[in-house]
Each structure stands twice: as structure tokens, then as C-alpha cells.
CSV table of C-alpha atoms in Angstrom, one decimal:
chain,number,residue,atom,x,y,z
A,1300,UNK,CA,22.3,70.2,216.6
A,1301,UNK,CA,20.4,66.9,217.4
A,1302,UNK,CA,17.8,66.8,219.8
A,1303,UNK,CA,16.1,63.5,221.5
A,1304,UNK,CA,12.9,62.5,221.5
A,1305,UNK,CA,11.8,63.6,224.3
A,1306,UNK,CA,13.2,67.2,224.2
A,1307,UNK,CA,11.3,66.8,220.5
A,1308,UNK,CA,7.9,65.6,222.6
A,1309,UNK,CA,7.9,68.5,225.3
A,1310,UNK,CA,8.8,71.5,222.9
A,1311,UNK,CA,5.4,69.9,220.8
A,1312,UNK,CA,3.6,70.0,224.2
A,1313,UNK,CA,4.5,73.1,224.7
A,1314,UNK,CA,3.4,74.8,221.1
A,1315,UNK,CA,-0.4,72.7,221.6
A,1316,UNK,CA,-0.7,74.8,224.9
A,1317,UNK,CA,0.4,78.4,224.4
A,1318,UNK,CA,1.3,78.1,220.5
A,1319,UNK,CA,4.0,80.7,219.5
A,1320,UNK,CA,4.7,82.1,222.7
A,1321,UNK,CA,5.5,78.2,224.5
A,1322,UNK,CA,8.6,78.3,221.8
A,1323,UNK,CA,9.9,80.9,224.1
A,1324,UNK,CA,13.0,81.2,225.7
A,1325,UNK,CA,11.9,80.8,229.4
A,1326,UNK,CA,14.0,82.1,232.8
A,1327,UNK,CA,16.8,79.2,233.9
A,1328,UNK,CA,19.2,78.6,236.5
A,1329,UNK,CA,22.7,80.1,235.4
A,1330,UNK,CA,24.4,82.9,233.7
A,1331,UNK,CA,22.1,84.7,231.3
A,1332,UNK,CA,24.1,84.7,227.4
A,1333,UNK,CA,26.7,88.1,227.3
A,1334,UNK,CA,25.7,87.1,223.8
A,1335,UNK,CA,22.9,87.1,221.3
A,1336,UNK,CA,22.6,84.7,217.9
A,1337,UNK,CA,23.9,87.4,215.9
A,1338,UNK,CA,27.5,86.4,217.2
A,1339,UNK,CA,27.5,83.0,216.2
A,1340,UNK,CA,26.0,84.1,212.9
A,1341,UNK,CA,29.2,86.0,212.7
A,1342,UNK,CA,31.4,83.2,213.1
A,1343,UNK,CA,29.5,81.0,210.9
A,1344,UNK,CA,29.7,83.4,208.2
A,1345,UNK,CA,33.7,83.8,209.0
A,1346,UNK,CA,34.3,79.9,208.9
A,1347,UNK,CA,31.9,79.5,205.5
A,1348,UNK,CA,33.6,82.0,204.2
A,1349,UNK,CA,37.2,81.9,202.0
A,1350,UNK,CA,39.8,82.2,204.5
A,1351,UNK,CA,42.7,85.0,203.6
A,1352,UNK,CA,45.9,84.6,202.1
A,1353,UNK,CA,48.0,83.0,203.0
A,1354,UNK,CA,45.8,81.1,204.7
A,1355,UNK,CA,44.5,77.9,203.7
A,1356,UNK,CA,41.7,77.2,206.5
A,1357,UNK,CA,39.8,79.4,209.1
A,1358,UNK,CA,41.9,77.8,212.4
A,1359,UNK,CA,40.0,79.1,215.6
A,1360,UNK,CA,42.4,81.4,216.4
A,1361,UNK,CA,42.4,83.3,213.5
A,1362,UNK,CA,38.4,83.6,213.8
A,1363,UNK,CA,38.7,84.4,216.5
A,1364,UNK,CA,41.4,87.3,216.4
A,1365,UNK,CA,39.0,89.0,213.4
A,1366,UNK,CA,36.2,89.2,215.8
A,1367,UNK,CA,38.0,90.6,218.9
A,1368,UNK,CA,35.2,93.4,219.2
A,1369,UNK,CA,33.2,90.5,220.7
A,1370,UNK,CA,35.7,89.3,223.1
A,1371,UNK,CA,35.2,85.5,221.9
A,1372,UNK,CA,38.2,83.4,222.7
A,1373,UNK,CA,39.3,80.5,220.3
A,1374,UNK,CA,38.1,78.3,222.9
A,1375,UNK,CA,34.8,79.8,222.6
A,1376,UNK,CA,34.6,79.8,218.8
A,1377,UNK,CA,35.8,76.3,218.7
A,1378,UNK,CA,32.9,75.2,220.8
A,1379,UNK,CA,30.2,77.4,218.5
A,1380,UNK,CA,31.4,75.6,215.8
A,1381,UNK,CA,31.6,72.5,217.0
A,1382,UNK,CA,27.9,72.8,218.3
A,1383,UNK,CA,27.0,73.3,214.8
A,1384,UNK,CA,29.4,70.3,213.5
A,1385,UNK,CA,30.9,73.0,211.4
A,1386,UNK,CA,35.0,71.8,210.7
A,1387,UNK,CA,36.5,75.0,208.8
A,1388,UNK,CA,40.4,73.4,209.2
A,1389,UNK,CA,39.5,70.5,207.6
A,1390,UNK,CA,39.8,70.0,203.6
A,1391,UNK,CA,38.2,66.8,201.5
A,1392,UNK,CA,38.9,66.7,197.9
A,1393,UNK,CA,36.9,65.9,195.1
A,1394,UNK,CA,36.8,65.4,191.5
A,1395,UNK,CA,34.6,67.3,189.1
A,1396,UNK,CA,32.8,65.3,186.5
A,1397,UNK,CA,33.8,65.7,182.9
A,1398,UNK,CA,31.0,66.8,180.5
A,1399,UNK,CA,33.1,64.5,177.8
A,1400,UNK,CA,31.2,61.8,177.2
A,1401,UNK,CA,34.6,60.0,175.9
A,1402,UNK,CA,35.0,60.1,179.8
A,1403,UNK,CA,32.9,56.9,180.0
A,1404,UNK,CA,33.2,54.9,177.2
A,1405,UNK,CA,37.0,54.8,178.4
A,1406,UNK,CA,36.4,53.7,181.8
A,1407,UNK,CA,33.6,51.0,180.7
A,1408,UNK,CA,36.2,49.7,178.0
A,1409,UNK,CA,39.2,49.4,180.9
A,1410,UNK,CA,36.8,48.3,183.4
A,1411,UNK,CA,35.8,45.6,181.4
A,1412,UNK,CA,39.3,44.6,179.9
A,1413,UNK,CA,40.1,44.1,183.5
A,1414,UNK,CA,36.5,42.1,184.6
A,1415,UNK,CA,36.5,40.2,181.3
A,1416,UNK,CA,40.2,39.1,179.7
A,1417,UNK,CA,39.4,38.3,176.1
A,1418,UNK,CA,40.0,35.0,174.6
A,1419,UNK,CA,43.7,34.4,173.6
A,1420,UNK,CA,45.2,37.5,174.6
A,1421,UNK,CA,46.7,39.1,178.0
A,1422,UNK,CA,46.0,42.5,180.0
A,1423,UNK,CA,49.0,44.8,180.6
A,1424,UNK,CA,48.9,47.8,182.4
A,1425,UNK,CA,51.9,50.1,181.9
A,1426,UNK,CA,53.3,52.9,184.2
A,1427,UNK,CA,56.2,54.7,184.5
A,1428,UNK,CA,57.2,56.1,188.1
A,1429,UNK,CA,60.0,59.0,188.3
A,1430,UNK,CA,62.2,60.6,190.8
A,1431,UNK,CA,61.5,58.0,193.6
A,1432,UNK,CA,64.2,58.2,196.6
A,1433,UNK,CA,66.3,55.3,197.6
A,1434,UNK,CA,67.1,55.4,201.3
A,1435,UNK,CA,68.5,52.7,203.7
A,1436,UNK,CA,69.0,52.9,207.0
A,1437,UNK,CA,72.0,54.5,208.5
A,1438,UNK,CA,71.6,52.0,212.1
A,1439,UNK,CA,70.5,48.2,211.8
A,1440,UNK,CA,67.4,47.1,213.3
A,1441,UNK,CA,67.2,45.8,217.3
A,1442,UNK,CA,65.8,42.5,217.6
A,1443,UNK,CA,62.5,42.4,219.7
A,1444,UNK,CA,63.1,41.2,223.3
A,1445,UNK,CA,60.4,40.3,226.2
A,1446,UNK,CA,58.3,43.0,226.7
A,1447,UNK,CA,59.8,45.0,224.1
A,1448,UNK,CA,59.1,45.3,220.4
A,1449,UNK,CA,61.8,45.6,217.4
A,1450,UNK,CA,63.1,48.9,217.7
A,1451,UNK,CA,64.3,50.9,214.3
A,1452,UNK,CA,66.3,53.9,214.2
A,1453,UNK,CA,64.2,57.1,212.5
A,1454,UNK,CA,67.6,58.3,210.4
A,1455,UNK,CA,68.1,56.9,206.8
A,1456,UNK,CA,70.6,57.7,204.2
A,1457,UNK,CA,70.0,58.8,200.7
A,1458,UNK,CA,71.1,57.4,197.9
A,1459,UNK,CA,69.9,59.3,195.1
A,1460,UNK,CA,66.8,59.0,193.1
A,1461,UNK,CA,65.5,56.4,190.5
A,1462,UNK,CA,62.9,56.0,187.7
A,1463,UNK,CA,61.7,53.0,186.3
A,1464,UNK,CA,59.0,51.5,184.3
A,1465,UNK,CA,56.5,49.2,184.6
A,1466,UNK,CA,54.1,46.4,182.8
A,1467,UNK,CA,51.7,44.8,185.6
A,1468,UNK,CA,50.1,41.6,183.9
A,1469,UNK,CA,47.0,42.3,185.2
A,1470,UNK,CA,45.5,38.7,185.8
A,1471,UNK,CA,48.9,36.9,187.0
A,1472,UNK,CA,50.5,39.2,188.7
A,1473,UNK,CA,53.8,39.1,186.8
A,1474,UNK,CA,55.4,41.9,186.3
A,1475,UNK,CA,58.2,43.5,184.0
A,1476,UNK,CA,60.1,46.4,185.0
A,1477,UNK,CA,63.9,48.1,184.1
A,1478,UNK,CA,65.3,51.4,184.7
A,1479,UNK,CA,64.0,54.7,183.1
A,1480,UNK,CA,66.8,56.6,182.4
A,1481,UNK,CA,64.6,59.6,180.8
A,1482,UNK,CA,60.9,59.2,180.5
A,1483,UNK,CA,60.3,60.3,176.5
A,1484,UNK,CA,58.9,58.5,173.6
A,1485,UNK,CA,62.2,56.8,172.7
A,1486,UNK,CA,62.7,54.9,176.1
A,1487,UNK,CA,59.2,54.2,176.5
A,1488,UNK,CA,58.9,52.7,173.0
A,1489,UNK,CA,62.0,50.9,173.8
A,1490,UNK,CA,60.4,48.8,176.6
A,1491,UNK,CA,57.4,48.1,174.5
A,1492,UNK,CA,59.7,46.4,172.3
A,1493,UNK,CA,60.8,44.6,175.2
A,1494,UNK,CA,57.1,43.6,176.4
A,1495,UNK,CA,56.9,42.7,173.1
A,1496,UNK,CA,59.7,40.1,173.0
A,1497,UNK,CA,58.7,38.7,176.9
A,1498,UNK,CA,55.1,37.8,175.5
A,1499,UNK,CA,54.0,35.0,173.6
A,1500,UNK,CA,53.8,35.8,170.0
A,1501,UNK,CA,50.4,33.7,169.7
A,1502,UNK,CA,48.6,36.1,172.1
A,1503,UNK,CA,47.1,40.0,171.5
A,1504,UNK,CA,48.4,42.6,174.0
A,1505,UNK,CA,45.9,44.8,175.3
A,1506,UNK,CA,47.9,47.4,176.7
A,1507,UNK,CA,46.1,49.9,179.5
A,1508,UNK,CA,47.7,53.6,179.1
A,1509,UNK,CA,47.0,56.9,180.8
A,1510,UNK,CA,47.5,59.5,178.5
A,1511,UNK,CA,51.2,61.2,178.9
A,1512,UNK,CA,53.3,62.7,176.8
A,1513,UNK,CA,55.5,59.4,176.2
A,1514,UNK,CA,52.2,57.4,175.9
A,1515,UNK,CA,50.1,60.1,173.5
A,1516,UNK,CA,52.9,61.3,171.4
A,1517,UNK,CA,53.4,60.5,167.2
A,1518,UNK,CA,56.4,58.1,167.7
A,1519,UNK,CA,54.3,56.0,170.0
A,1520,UNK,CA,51.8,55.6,168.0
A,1521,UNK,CA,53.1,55.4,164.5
A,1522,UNK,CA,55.4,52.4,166.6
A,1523,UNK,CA,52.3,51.0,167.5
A,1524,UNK,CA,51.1,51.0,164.2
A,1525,UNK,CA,53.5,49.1,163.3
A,1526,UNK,CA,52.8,46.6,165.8
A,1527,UNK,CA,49.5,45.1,165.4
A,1528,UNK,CA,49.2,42.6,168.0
A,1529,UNK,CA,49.4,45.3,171.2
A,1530,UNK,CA,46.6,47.1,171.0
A,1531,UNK,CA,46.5,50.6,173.5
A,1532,UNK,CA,43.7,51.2,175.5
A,1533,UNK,CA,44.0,55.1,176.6
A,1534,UNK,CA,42.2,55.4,180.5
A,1535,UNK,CA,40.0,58.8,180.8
A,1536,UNK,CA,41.3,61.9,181.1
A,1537,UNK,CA,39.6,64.4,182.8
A,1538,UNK,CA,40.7,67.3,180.5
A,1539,UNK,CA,38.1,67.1,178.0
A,1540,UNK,CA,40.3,68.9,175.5
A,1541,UNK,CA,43.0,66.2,175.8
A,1542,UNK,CA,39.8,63.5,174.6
A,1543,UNK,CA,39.8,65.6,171.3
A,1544,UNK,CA,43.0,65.9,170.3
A,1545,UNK,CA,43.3,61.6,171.2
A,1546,UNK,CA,40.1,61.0,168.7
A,1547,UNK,CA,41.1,63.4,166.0
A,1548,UNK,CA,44.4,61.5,166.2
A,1549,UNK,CA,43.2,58.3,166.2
A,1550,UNK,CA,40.7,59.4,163.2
């Protein structure tokens, strides 16, 4: 908890006059705490703590129903809690840092492919996405009248699912894209020849992969190979194992 300056000046005044004892808890108007500090230690140590299964956060109610000897409602507990700015239901992600060193050298080279286009070639970033759903919707749109804004309908209809893949040129804008019917080595490599044919045969093609299966594997690369002028640029991944296999394969 945060306390102003002046509550910060008069506990000071207090410890210059009478030392230990002015940090006392003196007599005040109100109900005296049922309470003592040991109680909201418990609920800290409950909402710190990991929750049980199934259960993927402490809600209030839950603390409060494993502390029921204390009589605290949820109410209650939510208050403690929030008194201490301590949010138990609420979950922010994170990503560990690899130990790889390979980590970094990879994100420097794409960083700088994409800050700094070398002379007489173009940067491609390449992508597949899978599985997406095509919907429309099952009413039309109302036109917005006076007063009233456009009005949709919530219901759609499904039409299936599609994949496709993808070649963002990164410094126009253009892109390339077609139906993935299955996303292996064979279709992928297919599509490179494709990117290969759409792009001026006078300019290098860096190309900017991440590292799946269809990307990694020995048909992609011994087609790559084969093709001088697109040269892969794998980003990081952040299994460290994955960065060995890539280098003792590009070795």
C-alpha cells in the first residue's frame, strides 16, 4: 500500500518522540479488527500459491471457501487482496530466453534484412496459414439511419476451412499467395518454384523462414540447393535443440 506524504511526515514525528512505541497501533473510532495480520498472511500465501486442479487461478471464491474457519467472505478476500494490489485471476505470459547463442545471430541477421535490403535483390517473407474458417453472413447488413448506427446480424454461416500460403514482399507490399492443399515439403517447394518464376531473374531472393517441418526438411533444402539465387534465412527458434540439428545440417 501507498501512503502520502504527509501520513509518511507524521508516522516520522511520531518515531523522533516516543521511538518504538509511537509506531503503535493507537485506540480509534470504529469497530476494533475480529482479525489479526495472521489472516491476511493466510490469503496471501493462498493467492501466491499454485491453485488446485482443475483450477487455473485462485478466483475469490475459491479462497475464500478453503479458509471458511475464518469466516472471510469473497468480498472480504477480494478487498485484502486488492489492498495489497495482489491480482491471483489474472495470467501474463512470457517467454524464456534461450541459452543458444544461435538465438541472436538469427534475429540480428532478419532484423537487418528487413532495416537494410541489400543491393540488387528483394526480401520475402514466407508463411503458410492452415485450417482458417470461411464464414459469411447468414442476414445482410442494415444501413445506418439518424441516430442509429449500421446494425449487423451476430449469426454467420460456415463454409468450410482453407489453407493457403504466403510470400509478403517485405519492402513493397506485394504479395503472392494460392491455395495449400496439404502443407508438406512437396507443396511448399512447389510455390517456391512459383516465387521463383514471379521474380526478376536479375535479383537474389532472400527468403525469411521460421523453421517447420515443410521449411527444415531435406527436400527443401537439397531444392534450395539447387537454386542458388533464393537464399533462406531461418528466424530463431526457441528450442535450442532445433538450432543444432539446423547448423549440423547446414555444415
Amino acid at each position: 500500500m501507498r501512503a502520502d506524504v504527509s501520513t509518511a511526515v507524521r508516522w516520522r514525528d511520531r518515531y523522533d518522540r516516543e521511538g518504538l512505541a509511537g509506531l503503535e497501533d493507537r485506540p480509534h473510532s470504529g469497530r476494533p479488527p475480529v482479525y489479526g495480520p495472521e489472516v491476511r498472511l493466510r490469503i496471501v500465501a493462498a493467492a501466491t500459491s499454485e491453485p488446485p486442479h482443475p483450477h487455473g487461478s485462485w478466483p475469490h471464491r475459491l479462497i475464500a471457501d478453503r479458509m471458511t474457519d475464518t469466516g472471510k467472505s469473497a468480498l472480504q478476500v477480494g478487498r485484502i487482496l486488492a489492498a495489497l494490489d495482489l491480482k491471483p485471476h489474472r495470467v501474463k505470459g512470457w517467454l524464456t530466453r534461450t541459452h543458444d547463442p544461435g538465438f541472436f545471430v538469427r534475429a540480428a541477421e532478419v532484423c537487418d534484412l528487413y532495416l537494410n535490403r541489400p543491393t540488387g535483390s528483394i526480401v520475402v517473407s514466407v508463411d503458410e496459414k492452415t485450417a482458417m474458417s470461411v464464414r459469411s453472413r447468414k442476414h445482410p447488413d442494415r444501413p445506418c439511419a439518424p441516430g442509429r448506427p449500421r446494425r449487423r446480424e451476430f449469426e454467420y454461416v460456415r463454409h468450410g476451412t482453407l489453407s493457403i500460403t504466403a510470400a509478403l514482399e517485405v519492402h513493397t507490399g506485394h504479395v503472392v499467395a494460392e491455395e495449400l492443399p496439404r502443407n508438406d515439403s512437396a507443396h511448399f517447394t512447389a510455390f517456391l518454384n512459383r516465387l521463383d518464376k514471379c521474380v526478376d531473374p536479375a535479383l537474389t531472393i532472400h527468403l525469411v523462414l521460421d523453421n517447420g517441418s515443410s521449411h527444415t526438411s531435406q527436400a527443401t533444402r537439397a531444392w534450395l540447393k539447387r537454386h542458388p539465387r533464393i537464399v533462406a534465412h531461418y528466424t530463431p527458434k526457441h528450442a535450442s535443440w532445433i538450432n543444432q540439428v539446423v547448423r549440423h545440417e547446414v555444415a
